[in-house]
């Protein structure tokens, strides 16, 4: 335990609203351990804005980052619901089913769904 990878949170998303998100794969150079994380925020006008913030943070910890795609997250904290949908023009569509599994680790008491709908 105690690896830097464990110190990286699986999920960092805004507590409320609809916003862009990306699925990012972290990897140790030369293979080794890897894992996928979800990052999303209303502050990002474009998906690459999120990646441009995450990438240097992770590089400092010694990881290579690859964006696996993006989409949107609708986070309703009042009803404890999260909906994952849409895609990223630049990165393509993330595998939303993977995103949902990662979100479930963090939001254990939420109803979390996904679809390929654009809206």
PDB file of C-alpha atoms in Angstrom:
ATOM      1  CA  UNK A   1       0.000   0.000   0.000  1.00  0.00           C
ATOM      2  CA  UNK A   2       0.857   3.652   0.232  1.00  0.00           C
ATOM      3  CA  UNK A   3       1.723   3.989  -3.449  1.00  0.00           C
ATOM      4  CA  UNK A   4       1.272   7.329  -5.135  1.00  0.00           C
ATOM      5  CA  UNK A   5      -1.352   5.735  -7.343  1.00  0.00           C
ATOM      6  CA  UNK A   6      -3.551   5.055  -4.333  1.00  0.00           C
ATOM      7  CA  UNK A   7      -3.240   8.707  -3.371  1.00  0.00           C
ATOM      8  CA  UNK A   8      -4.927   9.674  -6.632  1.00  0.00           C
ATOM      9  CA  UNK A   9      -8.682   9.840  -6.237  1.00  0.00           C
ATOM     10  CA  UNK A  10     -10.798   7.724  -8.582  1.00  0.00           C
ATOM     11  CA  UNK A  11     -13.317  10.478  -9.065  1.00  0.00           C
ATOM     12  CA  UNK A  12     -13.200  14.249  -8.944  1.00  0.00           C
ATOM     13  CA  UNK A  13     -16.388  15.804 -10.292  1.00  0.00           C
ATOM     14  CA  UNK A  14     -18.513  18.824  -9.467  1.00  0.00           C
ATOM     15  CA  UNK A  15     -21.080  18.229  -6.709  1.00  0.00           C
ATOM     16  CA  UNK A  16     -23.996  19.441  -8.819  1.00  0.00           C
ATOM     17  CA  UNK A  17     -25.058  20.235 -12.389  1.00  0.00           C
ATOM     18  CA  UNK A  18     -24.274  19.071 -15.901  1.00  0.00           C
ATOM     19  CA  UNK A  19     -20.709  19.279 -17.129  1.00  0.00           C
ATOM     20  CA  UNK A  20     -18.073  17.755 -19.367  1.00  0.00           C
ATOM     21  CA  UNK A  21     -16.011  14.827 -18.143  1.00  0.00           C
ATOM     22  CA  UNK A  22     -13.094  12.730 -19.334  1.00  0.00           C
ATOM     23  CA  UNK A  23     -11.922   9.204 -18.599  1.00  0.00           C
ATOM     24  CA  UNK A  24      -8.154   9.148 -18.096  1.00  0.00           C
ATOM     25  CA  UNK A  25      -5.814   6.150 -17.975  1.00  0.00           C
ATOM     26  CA  UNK A  26      -2.836   6.492 -15.671  1.00  0.00           C
ATOM     27  CA  UNK A  27       0.152   4.308 -16.306  1.00  0.00           C
ATOM     28  CA  UNK A  28       3.630   3.894 -14.968  1.00  0.00           C
ATOM     29  CA  UNK A  29       6.165   4.406 -17.761  1.00  0.00           C
ATOM     30  CA  UNK A  30       7.278   1.023 -19.082  1.00  0.00           C
ATOM     31  CA  UNK A  31       4.022  -0.680 -18.199  1.00  0.00           C
ATOM     32  CA  UNK A  32       3.386  -1.786 -14.651  1.00  0.00           C
ATOM     33  CA  UNK A  33       0.362  -0.596 -12.741  1.00  0.00           C
ATOM     34  CA  UNK A  34      -2.411   1.269 -14.476  1.00  0.00           C
ATOM     35  CA  UNK A  35      -5.828   2.541 -13.572  1.00  0.00           C
ATOM     36  CA  UNK A  36      -8.604   4.730 -14.906  1.00  0.00           C
ATOM     37  CA  UNK A  37      -9.895   7.886 -13.265  1.00  0.00           C
ATOM     38  CA  UNK A  38     -12.851  10.192 -13.917  1.00  0.00           C
ATOM     39  CA  UNK A  39     -12.542  13.972 -13.929  1.00  0.00           C
ATOM     40  CA  UNK A  40     -15.302  16.468 -14.684  1.00  0.00           C
ATOM     41  CA  UNK A  41     -16.117  20.104 -14.003  1.00  0.00           C
ATOM     42  CA  UNK A  42     -18.336  22.956 -15.142  1.00  0.00           C
ATOM     43  CA  UNK A  43     -15.219  25.141 -15.169  1.00  0.00           C
ATOM     44  CA  UNK A  44     -14.086  23.370 -18.341  1.00  0.00           C
ATOM     45  CA  UNK A  45     -15.518  24.806 -21.519  1.00  0.00           C
ATOM     46  CA  UNK A  46     -13.852  22.061 -23.558  1.00  0.00           C
ATOM     47  CA  UNK A  47     -12.803  18.504 -22.702  1.00  0.00           C
ATOM     48  CA  UNK A  48      -9.126  19.255 -23.312  1.00  0.00           C
ATOM     49  CA  UNK A  49      -9.230  21.905 -20.561  1.00  0.00           C
ATOM     50  CA  UNK A  50      -9.790  19.096 -18.057  1.00  0.00           C
ATOM     51  CA  UNK A  51      -6.965  17.025 -19.507  1.00  0.00           C
ATOM     52  CA  UNK A  52      -4.593  19.999 -19.530  1.00  0.00           C
ATOM     53  CA  UNK A  53      -5.145  20.355 -15.791  1.00  0.00           C
ATOM     54  CA  UNK A  54      -4.937  16.648 -14.895  1.00  0.00           C
ATOM     55  CA  UNK A  55      -1.958  15.751 -17.065  1.00  0.00           C
ATOM     56  CA  UNK A  56       0.729  17.895 -15.355  1.00  0.00           C
ATOM     57  CA  UNK A  57      -0.549  16.902 -11.892  1.00  0.00           C
ATOM     58  CA  UNK A  58      -0.186  13.225 -12.767  1.00  0.00           C
ATOM     59  CA  UNK A  59       3.151  13.656 -14.519  1.00  0.00           C
ATOM     60  CA  UNK A  60       4.499  15.123 -11.290  1.00  0.00           C
ATOM     61  CA  UNK A  61       3.505  11.870  -9.584  1.00  0.00           C
ATOM     62  CA  UNK A  62       5.307   9.901 -12.283  1.00  0.00           C
ATOM     63  CA  UNK A  63       2.410   8.758 -14.459  1.00  0.00           C
ATOM     64  CA  UNK A  64       1.786   8.860 -18.137  1.00  0.00           C
ATOM     65  CA  UNK A  65      -1.769   9.963 -18.916  1.00  0.00           C
ATOM     66  CA  UNK A  66      -3.924   9.023 -21.812  1.00  0.00           C
ATOM     67  CA  UNK A  67      -7.417  10.363 -22.369  1.00  0.00           C
ATOM     68  CA  UNK A  68      -9.711   7.440 -23.218  1.00  0.00           C
ATOM     69  CA  UNK A  69     -12.554   9.693 -24.282  1.00  0.00           C
ATOM     70  CA  UNK A  70     -15.132  11.981 -22.799  1.00  0.00           C
ATOM     71  CA  UNK A  71     -18.764  12.856 -22.434  1.00  0.00           C
ATOM     72  CA  UNK A  72     -21.027  14.628 -20.023  1.00  0.00           C
ATOM     73  CA  UNK A  73     -22.141  13.999 -16.478  1.00  0.00           C
ATOM     74  CA  UNK A  74     -25.403  15.154 -14.997  1.00  0.00           C
ATOM     75  CA  UNK A  75     -25.018  15.156 -11.222  1.00  0.00           C
ATOM     76  CA  UNK A  76     -28.157  15.515  -9.144  1.00  0.00           C
ATOM     77  CA  UNK A  77     -26.973  15.383  -5.539  1.00  0.00           C
ATOM     78  CA  UNK A  78     -30.448  16.035  -4.114  1.00  0.00           C
ATOM     79  CA  UNK A  79     -31.939  12.903  -5.704  1.00  0.00           C
ATOM     80  CA  UNK A  80     -28.602  11.049  -5.572  1.00  0.00           C
ATOM     81  CA  UNK A  81     -28.551  10.408  -9.276  1.00  0.00           C
ATOM     82  CA  UNK A  82     -25.802  10.591 -11.854  1.00  0.00           C
ATOM     83  CA  UNK A  83     -26.336  10.266 -15.586  1.00  0.00           C
ATOM     84  CA  UNK A  84     -23.428   9.753 -17.968  1.00  0.00           C
ATOM     85  CA  UNK A  85     -23.990  10.549 -21.647  1.00  0.00           C
ATOM     86  CA  UNK A  86     -22.713  12.352 -24.747  1.00  0.00           C
ATOM     87  CA  UNK A  87     -19.209  12.420 -26.164  1.00  0.00           C
ATOM     88  CA  UNK A  88     -16.131  14.546 -26.669  1.00  0.00           C
ATOM     89  CA  UNK A  89     -15.537  15.973 -30.131  1.00  0.00           C
ATOM     90  CA  UNK A  90     -11.775  15.919 -29.672  1.00  0.00           C
ATOM     91  CA  UNK A  91     -11.273  12.700 -27.684  1.00  0.00           C
ATOM     92  CA  UNK A  92     -14.223  10.660 -28.876  1.00  0.00           C
ATOM     93  CA  UNK A  93     -16.717   8.900 -26.624  1.00  0.00           C
ATOM     94  CA  UNK A  94     -15.493   7.396 -23.390  1.00  0.00           C
ATOM     95  CA  UNK A  95     -16.729   3.945 -22.467  1.00  0.00           C
ATOM     96  CA  UNK A  96     -19.500   5.218 -20.216  1.00  0.00           C
ATOM     97  CA  UNK A  97     -20.023   1.778 -18.678  1.00  0.00           C
ATOM     98  CA  UNK A  98     -16.448   1.931 -17.346  1.00  0.00           C
ATOM     99  CA  UNK A  99     -17.089   5.460 -16.068  1.00  0.00           C
ATOM    100  CA  UNK A 100     -20.214   4.257 -14.238  1.00  0.00           C
ATOM    101  CA  UNK A 101     -18.263   1.476 -12.497  1.00  0.00           C
ATOM    102  CA  UNK A 102     -15.673   4.010 -11.310  1.00  0.00           C
ATOM    103  CA  UNK A 103     -18.390   6.434 -10.141  1.00  0.00           C
ATOM    104  CA  UNK A 104     -20.074   3.626  -8.179  1.00  0.00           C
ATOM    105  CA  UNK A 105     -16.921   3.213  -6.065  1.00  0.00           C
ATOM    106  CA  UNK A 106     -17.238   6.818  -4.899  1.00  0.00           C
ATOM    107  CA  UNK A 107     -21.012   7.318  -4.935  1.00  0.00           C
ATOM    108  CA  UNK A 108     -22.072   4.028  -3.403  1.00  0.00           C
ATOM    109  CA  UNK A 109     -25.641   5.062  -2.548  1.00  0.00           C
ATOM    110  CA  UNK A 110     -26.412   6.705  -5.900  1.00  0.00           C
ATOM    111  CA  UNK A 111     -28.446   5.563  -8.868  1.00  0.00           C
ATOM    112  CA  UNK A 112     -25.962   5.819 -11.738  1.00  0.00           C
ATOM    113  CA  UNK A 113     -26.944   5.315 -15.367  1.00  0.00           C
ATOM    114  CA  UNK A 114     -25.464   5.912 -18.796  1.00  0.00           C
ATOM    115  CA  UNK A 115     -26.623   6.194 -22.393  1.00  0.00           C
ATOM    116  CA  UNK A 116     -25.262   7.218 -25.779  1.00  0.00           C
ATOM    117  CA  UNK A 117     -27.743  10.089 -25.965  1.00  0.00           C
ATOM    118  CA  UNK A 118     -26.264  13.410 -27.006  1.00  0.00           C
ATOM    119  CA  UNK A 119     -28.441  15.415 -24.598  1.00  0.00           C
TER     120      UNK A 119
END
